[in-house]
Amino acid sequence: MDKESYENDLKGFSFTFLELPKFNKNVDELTHIVEKWMYFLSMQKKTSEADLRKIIGHDEIIERAYEELNRFSWNEEEFLTYEQALKYEWDYAASMAQKYDEGRQEAAIKLRRLCFYKESA
């Protein structure tokens, strides 16, 4: 913020002050991202799965926010199951990346050998 004019000098950055008790739109009336966030903040406990798909649309950030909020309602068993599945995904991705790197190294060695044999022949 500019110290003399008190204007917001940050491009792409804005402040929106919300009065959630006054927000009374339903899912079909949400037209822009600020309204979606307002709905998320005020109605997250009342949102159905069908409405959730409408709200999220293609917005990955709102989807992640709903997922994070949903985790708070899990019991210990559900949370541990989720953690195990997440760990499995990460381990699998890491092992695939390692195998990919090993394959590239092996291919480079074979290519060098092939070039060496062609040059010496």
Coordinates of N, CA and C in Angstrom, one line a residue:
M1 N 0.8 -1.2 0.0 CA 0.0 0.0 0.0 C 0.9 1.2 0.0
D2 N 0.5 2.2 -0.8 CA 1.3 3.4 -0.9 C 1.1 4.2 0.4
K3 N 2.2 4.7 1.0 CA 2.1 5.3 2.3 C 1.5 6.7 2.3
E4 N 1.6 7.4 1.1 CA 1.1 8.7 1.0 C -0.4 8.7 0.5
S5 N -0.7 8.0 -0.5 CA -2.0 8.0 -1.1 C -2.9 6.9 -0.5
Y6 N -2.4 5.9 0.2 CA -3.1 4.8 0.7 C -3.8 4.0 -0.3
E7 N -3.2 4.0 -1.5 CA -3.8 3.2 -2.6 C -3.1 1.8 -2.7
N8 N -3.8 0.8 -3.1 CA -3.2 -0.5 -3.2 C -2.4 -0.5 -4.5
D9 N -1.1 -0.7 -4.3 CA -0.1 -0.7 -5.5 C 0.2 -2.1 -5.9
L10 N -0.4 -3.1 -5.3 CA -0.1 -4.5 -5.6 C -0.9 -4.9 -6.8
K11 N -0.3 -5.2 -7.9 CA -1.1 -5.7 -9.1 C -1.6 -7.1 -8.8
G12 N -2.8 -7.4 -9.1 CA -3.4 -8.7 -9.0 C -3.7 -9.1 -7.5
F13 N -3.7 -8.1 -6.7 CA -3.9 -8.4 -5.2 C -5.0 -7.4 -4.8
S14 N -6.1 -8.0 -4.2 CA -7.2 -7.1 -3.7 C -7.7 -7.6 -2.4
F15 N -8.4 -6.8 -1.7 CA -9.1 -7.1 -0.5 C -10.6 -7.1 -0.7
T16 N -11.3 -8.1 -0.2 CA -12.7 -8.2 -0.2 C -13.2 -8.5 1.2
F17 N -14.0 -7.6 1.7 CA -14.5 -7.7 3.0 C -15.9 -8.3 2.9
L18 N -16.1 -9.4 3.7 CA -17.4 -10.1 3.6 C -18.2 -10.0 4.8
E19 N -19.5 -9.9 4.6 CA -20.4 -10.0 5.7 C -21.3 -11.2 5.5
L20 N -20.7 -12.4 5.9 CA -21.3 -13.7 5.6 C -22.8 -13.8 6.0
P21 N -23.2 -13.2 7.2 CA -24.6 -13.4 7.5 C -25.6 -12.7 6.5
K22 N -25.1 -11.8 5.8 CA -25.9 -11.1 4.7 C -25.8 -11.8 3.4
F23 N -25.0 -12.8 3.3 CA -24.8 -13.5 2.0 C -26.0 -14.6 1.9
N24 N -26.8 -14.4 0.9 CA -28.0 -15.3 0.8 C -28.2 -15.9 -0.6
K25 N -27.2 -16.0 -1.3 CA -27.4 -16.6 -2.7 C -27.4 -18.1 -2.6
N26 N -28.1 -18.7 -3.6 CA -28.0 -20.2 -3.6 C -27.0 -20.6 -4.7
V27 N -26.7 -21.8 -4.9 CA -25.7 -22.3 -5.7 C -25.8 -21.9 -7.2
D28 N -27.1 -21.9 -7.7 CA -27.3 -21.5 -9.1 C -27.1 -20.0 -9.3
E29 N -27.0 -19.2 -8.3 CA -26.9 -17.7 -8.5 C -25.4 -17.3 -8.4
L30 N -24.5 -18.2 -8.1 CA -23.1 -17.8 -8.0 C -22.5 -17.6 -9.4
T31 N -22.0 -16.3 -9.6 CA -21.5 -15.9 -10.9 C -20.0 -15.7 -11.0
H32 N -19.3 -15.5 -9.9 CA -17.9 -15.3 -10.0 C -17.2 -15.9 -8.8
I33 N -15.9 -15.9 -8.8 CA -15.1 -16.6 -7.8 C -15.3 -16.1 -6.4
V34 N -15.5 -14.8 -6.2 CA -15.7 -14.2 -4.9 C -17.0 -14.8 -4.3
E35 N -18.0 -14.8 -5.1 CA -19.3 -15.4 -4.6 C -19.1 -16.9 -4.3
K36 N -18.3 -17.6 -5.0 CA -18.1 -19.0 -4.7 C -17.4 -19.2 -3.4
W37 N -16.4 -18.3 -3.1 CA -15.7 -18.3 -1.8 C -16.6 -17.9 -0.7
M38 N -17.5 -17.0 -0.9 CA -18.4 -16.6 0.1 C -19.4 -17.7 0.4
Y39 N -19.8 -18.4 -0.6 CA -20.7 -19.6 -0.4 C -19.9 -20.7 0.4
F40 N -18.7 -20.9 0.0 CA -17.9 -21.9 0.7 C -17.7 -21.5 2.2
L41 N -17.4 -20.3 2.5 CA -17.2 -19.9 3.8 C -18.5 -19.9 4.7
S42 N -19.6 -19.7 4.1 CA -20.8 -19.6 4.8 C -21.7 -20.8 4.8
M43 N -21.6 -21.7 3.8 CA -22.5 -22.8 3.6 C -21.8 -24.1 3.5
Q44 N -20.5 -24.3 3.8 CA -19.8 -25.5 3.6 C -20.5 -26.7 4.2
K45 N -21.1 -26.6 5.4 CA -21.7 -27.7 6.1 C -23.0 -28.2 5.4
K46 N -23.6 -27.3 4.7 CA -24.9 -27.6 4.1 C -24.8 -27.9 2.6
T47 N -23.6 -28.0 2.1 CA -23.5 -28.2 0.7 C -23.6 -29.7 0.3
S48 N -24.4 -30.0 -0.7 CA -24.6 -31.4 -1.1 C -23.5 -31.7 -2.1
E49 N -23.3 -32.9 -2.4 CA -22.3 -33.4 -3.4 C -22.5 -32.8 -4.8
A50 N -23.8 -32.7 -5.2 CA -24.2 -32.2 -6.5 C -23.9 -30.7 -6.5
D51 N -24.2 -30.0 -5.5 CA -23.9 -28.5 -5.4 C -22.4 -28.3 -5.4
L52 N -21.7 -29.2 -4.7 CA -20.3 -29.0 -4.6 C -19.6 -29.1 -6.0
R53 N -20.1 -30.0 -6.9 CA -19.6 -30.1 -8.3 C -19.9 -28.8 -9.0
K54 N -21.1 -28.2 -8.8 CA -21.4 -26.9 -9.5 C -20.5 -25.8 -9.0
I55 N -20.2 -25.7 -7.7 CA -19.4 -24.6 -7.1 C -18.0 -24.8 -7.6
I56 N -17.5 -26.0 -7.5 CA -16.0 -26.1 -7.9 C -15.8 -25.9 -9.3
G57 N -16.6 -26.4 -10.2 CA -16.4 -26.3 -11.6 C -15.0 -26.7 -12.0
H58 N -14.2 -25.8 -12.5 CA -12.8 -26.1 -12.8 C -11.8 -25.5 -11.9
D59 N -12.3 -25.0 -10.7 CA -11.4 -24.3 -9.8 C -10.8 -25.3 -8.8
E60 N -9.5 -25.6 -9.0 CA -8.9 -26.6 -8.1 C -8.6 -26.1 -6.7
I61 N -8.5 -24.8 -6.5 CA -8.3 -24.3 -5.2 C -9.5 -24.4 -4.3
I62 N -10.7 -24.1 -4.8 CA -11.9 -24.3 -4.0 C -12.1 -25.8 -3.8
E63 N -11.8 -26.7 -4.7 CA -11.9 -28.1 -4.5 C -11.0 -28.6 -3.4
R64 N -9.7 -28.1 -3.4 CA -8.8 -28.5 -2.3 C -9.3 -27.9 -1.0
A65 N -9.8 -26.8 -1.0 CA -10.4 -26.2 0.3 C -11.5 -27.1 0.9
Y66 N -12.4 -27.5 0.0 CA -13.5 -28.4 0.4 C -12.9 -29.8 0.9
E67 N -11.9 -30.3 0.2 CA -11.3 -31.6 0.7 C -10.6 -31.4 2.0
E68 N -9.9 -30.3 2.2 CA -9.2 -30.1 3.5 C -10.3 -30.0 4.6
L69 N -11.3 -29.2 4.4 CA -12.4 -29.1 5.4 C -13.1 -30.4 5.7
N70 N -13.2 -31.2 4.6 CA -13.9 -32.5 4.8 C -13.0 -33.4 5.7
R71 N -11.7 -33.3 5.7 CA -10.9 -34.1 6.5 C -11.1 -34.0 8.0
F72 N -11.6 -32.8 8.4 CA -11.8 -32.6 9.8 C -13.0 -33.4 10.4
S73 N -13.8 -33.9 9.5 CA -15.0 -34.7 9.9 C -14.7 -36.2 9.9
W74 N -13.5 -36.6 9.5 CA -13.1 -38.0 9.5 C -12.8 -38.5 10.9
N75 N -13.1 -39.8 11.1 CA -12.7 -40.4 12.3 C -11.2 -40.9 12.1
E76 N -10.7 -41.5 13.2 CA -9.3 -41.9 13.1 C -9.0 -42.9 12.0
E77 N -9.9 -43.9 11.9 CA -9.7 -45.0 10.9 C -9.7 -44.4 9.5
E78 N -10.7 -43.5 9.2 CA -10.8 -42.9 7.9 C -9.5 -42.1 7.6
F79 N -9.0 -41.4 8.6 CA -7.8 -40.5 8.4 C -6.6 -41.4 8.1
L80 N -6.5 -42.5 8.9 CA -5.3 -43.4 8.6 C -5.4 -44.1 7.3
T81 N -6.6 -44.5 6.9 CA -6.8 -45.1 5.5 C -6.4 -44.1 4.5
Y82 N -6.8 -42.8 4.6 CA -6.4 -41.8 3.6 C -4.9 -41.6 3.6
E83 N -4.3 -41.5 4.8 CA -2.8 -41.3 4.9 C -2.1 -42.5 4.2
Q84 N -2.6 -43.7 4.4 CA -1.9 -44.9 3.8 C -2.1 -44.8 2.3
A85 N -3.2 -44.4 1.8 CA -3.4 -44.3 0.3 C -2.5 -43.2 -0.3
L86 N -2.5 -42.1 0.4 CA -1.6 -41.0 0.0 C -0.2 -41.4 0.0
K87 N 0.3 -42.1 1.0 CA 1.7 -42.6 1.0 C 2.0 -43.6 -0.1
Y88 N 1.0 -44.5 -0.3 CA 1.2 -45.4 -1.4 C 1.3 -44.7 -2.8
E89 N 0.5 -43.7 -3.0 CA 0.6 -42.9 -4.3 C 2.0 -42.2 -4.4
W90 N 2.4 -41.6 -3.3 CA 3.7 -41.0 -3.3 C 4.9 -42.0 -3.6
D91 N 4.8 -43.1 -2.9 CA 5.8 -44.1 -3.1 C 5.8 -44.7 -4.5
Y92 N 4.6 -44.9 -5.0 CA 4.5 -45.4 -6.4 C 5.1 -44.4 -7.4
A93 N 4.7 -43.1 -7.2 CA 5.3 -42.1 -8.1 C 6.8 -42.0 -8.0
A94 N 7.3 -42.1 -6.8 CA 8.8 -42.0 -6.6 C 9.4 -43.2 -7.3
S95 N 8.9 -44.4 -7.1 CA 9.5 -45.6 -7.7 C 9.4 -45.5 -9.3
M96 N 8.3 -45.0 -9.8 CA 8.2 -44.9 -11.3 C 9.2 -43.9 -11.8
A97 N 9.4 -42.8 -11.0 CA 10.4 -41.8 -11.4 C 11.8 -42.4 -11.4
Q98 N 12.1 -43.2 -10.4 CA 13.4 -43.9 -10.3 C 13.6 -44.8 -11.4
K99 N 12.6 -45.6 -11.7 CA 12.7 -46.6 -12.9 C 12.9 -45.8 -14.2
Y100 N 12.2 -44.7 -14.3 CA 12.4 -43.9 -15.6 C 13.8 -43.4 -15.7
D101 N 14.4 -42.9 -14.6 CA 15.8 -42.4 -14.6 C 16.7 -43.6 -14.9
E102 N 16.5 -44.7 -14.3 CA 17.4 -45.9 -14.5 C 17.3 -46.3 -16.0
G103 N 16.1 -46.3 -16.6 CA 15.9 -46.6 -18.0 C 16.7 -45.7 -18.9
R104 N 16.6 -44.4 -18.5 CA 17.3 -43.4 -19.4 C 18.8 -43.6 -19.3
Q105 N 19.3 -43.9 -18.1 CA 20.8 -44.2 -17.9 C 21.2 -45.4 -18.7
E106 N 20.4 -46.4 -18.6 CA 20.7 -47.7 -19.3 C 20.7 -47.4 -20.9
A107 N 19.7 -46.7 -21.3 CA 19.6 -46.4 -22.8 C 20.8 -45.6 -23.2
A108 N 21.3 -44.6 -22.4 CA 22.4 -43.8 -22.7 C 23.7 -44.7 -22.8
I109 N 23.8 -45.6 -21.9 CA 25.0 -46.5 -21.9 C 25.0 -47.4 -23.2
K110 N 23.8 -47.9 -23.5 CA 23.7 -48.8 -24.7 C 24.0 -47.9 -26.0
L111 N 23.5 -46.7 -26.0 CA 23.8 -45.8 -27.1 C 25.3 -45.5 -27.3
R112 N 25.9 -45.3 -26.1 CA 27.4 -45.1 -26.2 C 28.1 -46.3 -26.7
R113 N 27.7 -47.5 -26.2 CA 28.3 -48.7 -26.7 C 28.1 -48.9 -28.2
L114 N 26.9 -48.7 -28.6 CA 26.6 -48.8 -30.0 C 27.4 -47.9 -30.9
C115 N 27.6 -46.6 -30.4 CA 28.4 -45.6 -31.2 C 29.8 -46.0 -31.2
F116 N 30.3 -46.6 -30.0 CA 31.7 -47.0 -29.9 C 32.0 -48.1 -30.9
Y117 N 31.1 -49.1 -30.9 CA 31.3 -50.3 -31.8 C 31.3 -49.9 -33.2
K118 N 30.4 -48.9 -33.6 CA 30.3 -48.5 -35.0 C 31.6 -47.8 -35.4
E119 N 32.2 -47.0 -34.5 CA 33.4 -46.2 -34.8 C 34.6 -47.1 -34.9
S120 N 34.7 -48.2 -34.1 CA 35.8 -49.0 -34.1 C 35.7 -50.1 -35.2
A121 N 34.6 -50.2 -35.8 CA 34.5 -51.2 -36.9 C 34.9 -50.7 -38.2

